[in-house]
Amino acid sequence: MKNDIERVLITEQELHDKVAEMGAQISRDFKGKDPLFVGVLKGCFIFMSDLLRSVDIRCSMDFMAVSSYSGTKSTGAVKINKDLSEDIAGRHIIIVEDILDSGVTLNYLKQFLQQRGPASISIATLMDKPARRKAPVYADYSCFEIPDAFVVGYGLDYNERYRNLPYIGVLKPEIYE
Ligand code: IMP
Ligand code: MG
């Protein structure tokens, strides 16, 4: 598995430090607001579990599953595979996402949730690839701005593999070309 990685882009230590910083910031911003964290599966699972352990305010969490991707190419279509189990009317929503790429997924998801009347919707993403943006969506919280490379690890996959790498690595192009 490690032989398929060209280079480590973000180390375990850097992940730990930045994610903890984001958790502290969100705790300050949402104190007394009882936010609902909405994790976007599956890519969020490691980020979300680290992030939420550094959030020290009253909050709750739920998950959604959406698909928009096959391999390394965005299909442009977004499908809801698992919806929320909580009612979000009047709640402060924080969407937790692994990576903001074209923005198509989050743009769709934000509009989808907006129809249910939440008090607010914010976006917390581990990584942001602003160079690839196609839809008008911006992260309220972002740990790392990264260049246009396909990355895996810390929850992110290529065809369901590499999610278990403890760091963020750039996949060798020959793996997906
Ligand atoms: P978007 O709709 O183009 O913003 O794509 C968002 C989703 O595509 C993310 O939530 C990821 O699941 C996936 N994705 C985008 N870039 C990468 C990457 O570099 N590695 C792994 N998954 C990615
Ligand atoms: Mg994702």
mmCIF file of C-alpha atoms and ligand atoms in Angstrom:
data_model
loop_
_atom_site.group_PDB
_atom_site.id
_atom_site.type_symbol
_atom_site.label_atom_id
_atom_site.label_comp_id
_atom_site.label_asym_id
_atom_site.label_seq_id
_atom_site.Cartn_x
_atom_site.Cartn_y
_atom_site.Cartn_z
ATOM 1 C CA MET A 1 0.000 0.000 0.000
ATOM 2 C CA LYS A 2 2.746 2.489 0.958
ATOM 3 C CA ASN A 3 4.587 1.757 -2.301
ATOM 4 C CA ASP A 4 1.686 3.372 -4.164
ATOM 5 C CA ILE A 5 2.323 6.737 -2.465
ATOM 6 C CA GLU A 6 4.536 9.244 -4.275
ATOM 7 C CA ARG A 7 5.046 11.516 -1.265
ATOM 8 C CA VAL A 8 3.562 12.423 2.094
ATOM 9 C CA LEU A 9 1.743 15.739 1.737
ATOM 10 C CA ILE A 10 0.499 16.155 5.327
ATOM 11 C CA THR A 11 2.049 14.307 8.273
ATOM 12 C CA GLU A 12 0.219 12.796 11.245
ATOM 13 C CA GLN A 13 1.546 15.546 13.494
ATOM 14 C CA GLU A 14 0.383 18.316 11.152
ATOM 15 C CA LEU A 15 -3.059 16.683 10.916
ATOM 16 C CA HIS A 16 -3.304 16.406 14.682
ATOM 17 C CA ASP A 17 -2.319 20.042 15.296
ATOM 18 C CA LYS A 18 -4.523 21.659 12.634
ATOM 19 C CA VAL A 19 -7.588 19.546 13.414
ATOM 20 C CA ALA A 20 -7.310 20.379 17.124
ATOM 21 C CA GLU A 21 -7.029 24.069 16.243
ATOM 22 C CA MET A 22 -10.198 23.857 14.146
ATOM 23 C CA GLY A 23 -12.038 22.104 16.977
ATOM 24 C CA ALA A 24 -11.068 24.880 19.382
ATOM 25 C CA GLN A 25 -12.152 27.567 16.908
ATOM 26 C CA ILE A 26 -15.530 25.916 16.294
ATOM 27 C CA SER A 27 -16.015 25.551 20.055
ATOM 28 C CA ARG A 28 -15.514 29.296 20.475
ATOM 29 C CA ASP A 29 -17.785 30.195 17.540
ATOM 30 C CA PHE A 30 -20.662 27.859 18.481
ATOM 31 C CA LYS A 31 -20.652 28.043 22.266
ATOM 32 C CA GLY A 32 -24.263 28.002 23.489
ATOM 33 C CA LYS A 33 -25.602 27.190 19.990
ATOM 34 C CA ASP A 34 -25.774 23.402 20.337
ATOM 35 C CA PRO A 35 -24.642 22.735 16.735
ATOM 36 C CA LEU A 36 -25.354 19.542 14.793
ATOM 37 C CA PHE A 37 -22.281 18.181 13.019
ATOM 38 C CA VAL A 38 -23.202 16.426 9.780
ATOM 39 C CA GLY A 39 -20.437 14.136 8.547
ATOM 40 C CA VAL A 40 -20.336 13.264 4.872
ATOM 41 C CA LEU A 41 -19.473 9.567 4.641
ATOM 42 C CA LYS A 42 -17.256 7.843 4.081
ATOM 43 C CA GLY A 43 -14.351 10.254 3.634
ATOM 44 C CA CYS A 44 -15.073 12.227 6.828
ATOM 45 C CA PHE A 45 -14.828 9.349 9.272
ATOM 46 C CA ILE A 46 -11.304 9.837 10.630
ATOM 47 C CA PHE A 47 -11.304 13.634 10.400
ATOM 48 C CA MET A 48 -14.688 13.822 12.118
ATOM 49 C CA SER A 49 -13.655 11.550 14.975
ATOM 50 C CA ASP A 50 -10.504 13.607 15.614
ATOM 51 C CA LEU A 51 -12.294 16.938 15.173
ATOM 52 C CA LEU A 52 -15.147 16.101 17.533
ATOM 53 C CA ARG A 53 -12.735 15.057 20.282
ATOM 54 C CA SER A 54 -11.394 18.593 20.318
ATOM 55 C CA VAL A 55 -14.845 20.195 20.363
ATOM 56 C CA ASP A 56 -15.732 20.831 24.001
ATOM 57 C CA ILE A 57 -19.217 22.356 23.765
ATOM 58 C CA ARG A 58 -22.682 20.811 23.817
ATOM 59 C CA CYS A 59 -23.400 19.439 20.310
ATOM 60 C CA SER A 60 -24.744 16.422 18.471
ATOM 61 C CA MET A 61 -23.783 14.558 15.324
ATOM 62 C CA ASP A 62 -25.300 12.741 12.418
ATOM 63 C CA PHE A 63 -24.129 11.354 9.087
ATOM 64 C CA MET A 64 -25.095 11.394 5.445
ATOM 65 C CA ALA A 65 -23.758 9.384 2.559
ATOM 66 C CA VAL A 66 -23.599 10.885 -0.894
ATOM 67 C CA SER A 67 -21.912 9.744 -4.048
ATOM 68 C CA SER A 68 -20.605 11.923 -6.815
ATOM 69 C CA TYR A 69 -17.412 10.216 -7.703
ATOM 70 C CA SER A 70 -16.117 7.178 -9.469
ATOM 71 C CA GLY A 71 -12.340 6.741 -9.457
ATOM 72 C CA THR A 72 -10.558 10.108 -9.711
ATOM 73 C CA LYS A 73 -13.099 11.849 -11.950
ATOM 74 C CA SER A 74 -16.146 13.745 -10.694
ATOM 75 C CA THR A 75 -19.268 12.629 -12.541
ATOM 76 C CA GLY A 76 -21.051 15.899 -11.742
ATOM 77 C CA ALA A 77 -24.093 14.004 -10.461
ATOM 78 C CA VAL A 78 -24.813 13.811 -6.736
ATOM 79 C CA LYS A 79 -26.921 11.088 -5.165
ATOM 80 C CA ILE A 80 -28.121 10.897 -1.528
ATOM 81 C CA ASN A 81 -27.450 7.333 -0.368
ATOM 82 C CA LYS A 82 -28.178 7.941 3.318
ATOM 83 C CA ASP A 83 -30.199 10.839 4.682
ATOM 84 C CA LEU A 84 -30.107 12.346 8.180
ATOM 85 C CA SER A 85 -32.012 10.750 11.027
ATOM 86 C CA GLU A 86 -32.376 14.016 12.974
ATOM 87 C CA ASP A 87 -34.693 16.933 12.264
ATOM 88 C CA ILE A 88 -32.583 19.994 11.447
ATOM 89 C CA ALA A 89 -35.204 22.779 11.530
ATOM 90 C CA GLY A 90 -33.821 25.646 13.631
ATOM 91 C CA ARG A 91 -30.466 23.915 14.206
ATOM 92 C CA HIS A 92 -27.000 25.250 13.488
ATOM 93 C CA ILE A 93 -25.526 22.773 11.000
ATOM 94 C CA ILE A 94 -21.807 22.192 10.488
ATOM 95 C CA ILE A 95 -21.134 19.969 7.473
ATOM 96 C CA VAL A 96 -17.932 17.970 7.960
ATOM 97 C CA GLU A 97 -16.257 17.008 4.695
ATOM 98 C CA ASP A 98 -12.911 15.474 3.794
ATOM 99 C CA ILE A 99 -12.106 17.612 0.777
ATOM 100 C CA LEU A 100 -13.655 20.445 -1.179
ATOM 101 C CA ASP A 101 -12.733 19.865 -4.806
ATOM 102 C CA SER A 102 -15.067 21.026 -7.622
ATOM 103 C CA GLY A 103 -17.588 21.973 -4.923
ATOM 104 C CA VAL A 104 -20.406 20.188 -6.764
ATOM 105 C CA THR A 105 -21.151 17.824 -3.866
ATOM 106 C CA LEU A 106 -21.260 20.479 -1.147
ATOM 107 C CA ASN A 107 -23.156 22.951 -3.285
ATOM 108 C CA TYR A 108 -25.862 20.337 -3.805
ATOM 109 C CA LEU A 109 -25.842 19.233 -0.177
ATOM 110 C CA LYS A 110 -26.084 22.767 1.166
ATOM 111 C CA GLN A 111 -29.136 23.521 -0.987
ATOM 112 C CA PHE A 112 -30.688 20.170 -0.085
ATOM 113 C CA LEU A 113 -30.366 20.870 3.666
ATOM 114 C CA GLN A 114 -31.322 24.536 3.333
ATOM 115 C CA GLN A 115 -34.868 23.502 2.345
ATOM 116 C CA ARG A 116 -35.388 22.026 5.839
ATOM 117 C CA GLY A 117 -35.058 25.372 7.568
ATOM 118 C CA PRO A 118 -31.875 25.153 9.660
ATOM 119 C CA ALA A 119 -30.767 28.246 11.624
ATOM 120 C CA SER A 120 -27.443 28.228 9.736
ATOM 121 C CA ILE A 121 -25.212 25.988 7.633
ATOM 122 C CA SER A 122 -21.408 26.112 7.878
ATOM 123 C CA ILE A 123 -18.810 23.994 6.138
ATOM 124 C CA ALA A 124 -15.783 22.486 7.880
ATOM 125 C CA THR A 125 -13.420 20.731 5.505
ATOM 126 C CA LEU A 126 -10.105 19.051 6.148
ATOM 127 C CA MET A 127 -8.689 20.083 2.769
ATOM 128 C CA ASP A 128 -9.547 22.584 0.086
ATOM 129 C CA LYS A 129 -8.426 22.478 -3.562
ATOM 130 C CA PRO A 130 -9.516 25.984 -4.638
ATOM 131 C CA ALA A 131 -7.907 25.659 -8.099
ATOM 132 C CA ARG A 132 -10.520 23.066 -9.087
ATOM 133 C CA ARG A 133 -13.662 24.921 -7.988
ATOM 134 C CA LYS A 134 -16.636 24.818 -10.377
ATOM 135 C CA ALA A 135 -19.553 25.529 -8.022
ATOM 136 C CA PRO A 136 -19.803 28.677 -5.863
ATOM 137 C CA VAL A 137 -19.121 27.157 -2.451
ATOM 138 C CA TYR A 138 -16.619 28.232 0.188
ATOM 139 C CA ALA A 139 -15.376 26.595 3.358
ATOM 140 C CA ASP A 140 -16.048 28.417 6.628
ATOM 141 C CA TYR A 141 -13.351 26.259 8.239
ATOM 142 C CA SER A 142 -10.502 24.574 6.388
ATOM 143 C CA CYS A 143 -7.377 22.938 7.810
ATOM 144 C CA PHE A 144 -5.263 22.749 4.648
ATOM 145 C CA GLU A 145 -5.291 24.367 1.237
ATOM 146 C CA ILE A 146 -3.663 21.893 -1.147
ATOM 147 C CA PRO A 147 -2.541 21.915 -4.788
ATOM 148 C CA ASP A 148 -4.352 20.028 -7.532
ATOM 149 C CA ALA A 149 -3.140 16.478 -6.843
ATOM 150 C CA PHE A 150 -5.109 13.332 -6.055
ATOM 151 C CA VAL A 151 -4.595 12.543 -2.381
ATOM 152 C CA VAL A 152 -5.463 9.553 -0.200
ATOM 153 C CA GLY A 153 -5.291 8.517 3.455
ATOM 154 C CA TYR A 154 -6.800 9.721 6.767
ATOM 155 C CA GLY A 155 -10.221 8.616 5.464
ATOM 156 C CA LEU A 156 -9.794 9.489 1.786
ATOM 157 C CA ASP A 157 -9.792 6.749 -0.796
ATOM 158 C CA TYR A 158 -9.024 5.807 -4.333
ATOM 159 C CA ASN A 159 -11.571 3.149 -5.320
ATOM 160 C CA GLU A 160 -12.151 2.375 -1.604
ATOM 161 C CA ARG A 161 -8.451 1.711 -0.862
ATOM 162 C CA TYR A 162 -5.935 3.663 1.253
ATOM 163 C CA ARG A 163 -8.477 5.137 3.717
ATOM 164 C CA ASN A 164 -6.496 3.585 6.563
ATOM 165 C CA LEU A 165 -3.222 5.415 5.882
ATOM 166 C CA PRO A 166 -2.543 7.607 8.954
ATOM 167 C CA TYR A 167 -1.268 10.561 6.850
ATOM 168 C CA ILE A 168 -2.322 12.354 3.642
ATOM 169 C CA GLY A 169 -0.299 11.132 0.671
ATOM 170 C CA VAL A 170 -0.185 11.908 -3.032
ATOM 171 C CA LEU A 171 -0.998 8.787 -5.040
ATOM 172 C CA LYS A 172 1.447 7.836 -7.795
ATOM 173 C CA PRO A 173 -0.232 8.810 -11.083
ATOM 174 C CA GLU A 174 0.524 5.377 -12.591
ATOM 175 C CA ILE A 175 -1.907 3.865 -10.061
ATOM 176 C CA TYR A 176 -4.910 5.596 -11.610
ATOM 177 C CA GLU A 177 -3.759 6.324 -15.157
HETATM 178 P P1 IMP B 1 -16.434 17.686 -5.338
HETATM 179 O O1 IMP B 1 -17.895 17.485 -5.480
HETATM 180 O O2 IMP B 1 -15.728 17.720 -6.669
HETATM 181 O O3 IMP B 1 -16.060 18.872 -4.480
HETATM 182 O O4 IMP B 1 -15.857 16.367 -4.723
HETATM 183 C C1 IMP B 1 -15.905 16.112 -3.414
HETATM 184 C C2 IMP B 1 -15.607 14.665 -3.111
HETATM 185 O O5 IMP B 1 -14.756 14.054 -4.079
HETATM 186 C C3 IMP B 1 -14.851 14.601 -1.819
HETATM 187 O O6 IMP B 1 -15.731 14.566 -0.751
HETATM 188 C C4 IMP B 1 -14.053 13.334 -1.976
HETATM 189 O O7 IMP B 1 -14.814 12.240 -1.548
HETATM 190 C C5 IMP B 1 -13.791 13.231 -3.455
HETATM 191 N N1 IMP B 1 -12.437 13.734 -3.776
HETATM 192 C C6 IMP B 1 -12.106 14.900 -4.366
HETATM 193 N N2 IMP B 1 -10.788 15.034 -4.488
HETATM 194 C C7 IMP B 1 -10.244 13.917 -3.954
HETATM 195 C C8 IMP B 1 -8.889 13.462 -3.753
HETATM 196 O O8 IMP B 1 -7.869 14.110 -4.089
HETATM 197 N N3 IMP B 1 -8.758 12.248 -3.164
HETATM 198 C C9 IMP B 1 -9.814 11.496 -2.752
HETATM 199 N N4 IMP B 1 -11.090 11.887 -2.898
HETATM 200 C C10 IMP B 1 -11.304 13.090 -3.505
HETATM 201 MG MG MG B 2 -16.267 12.826 0.450
#
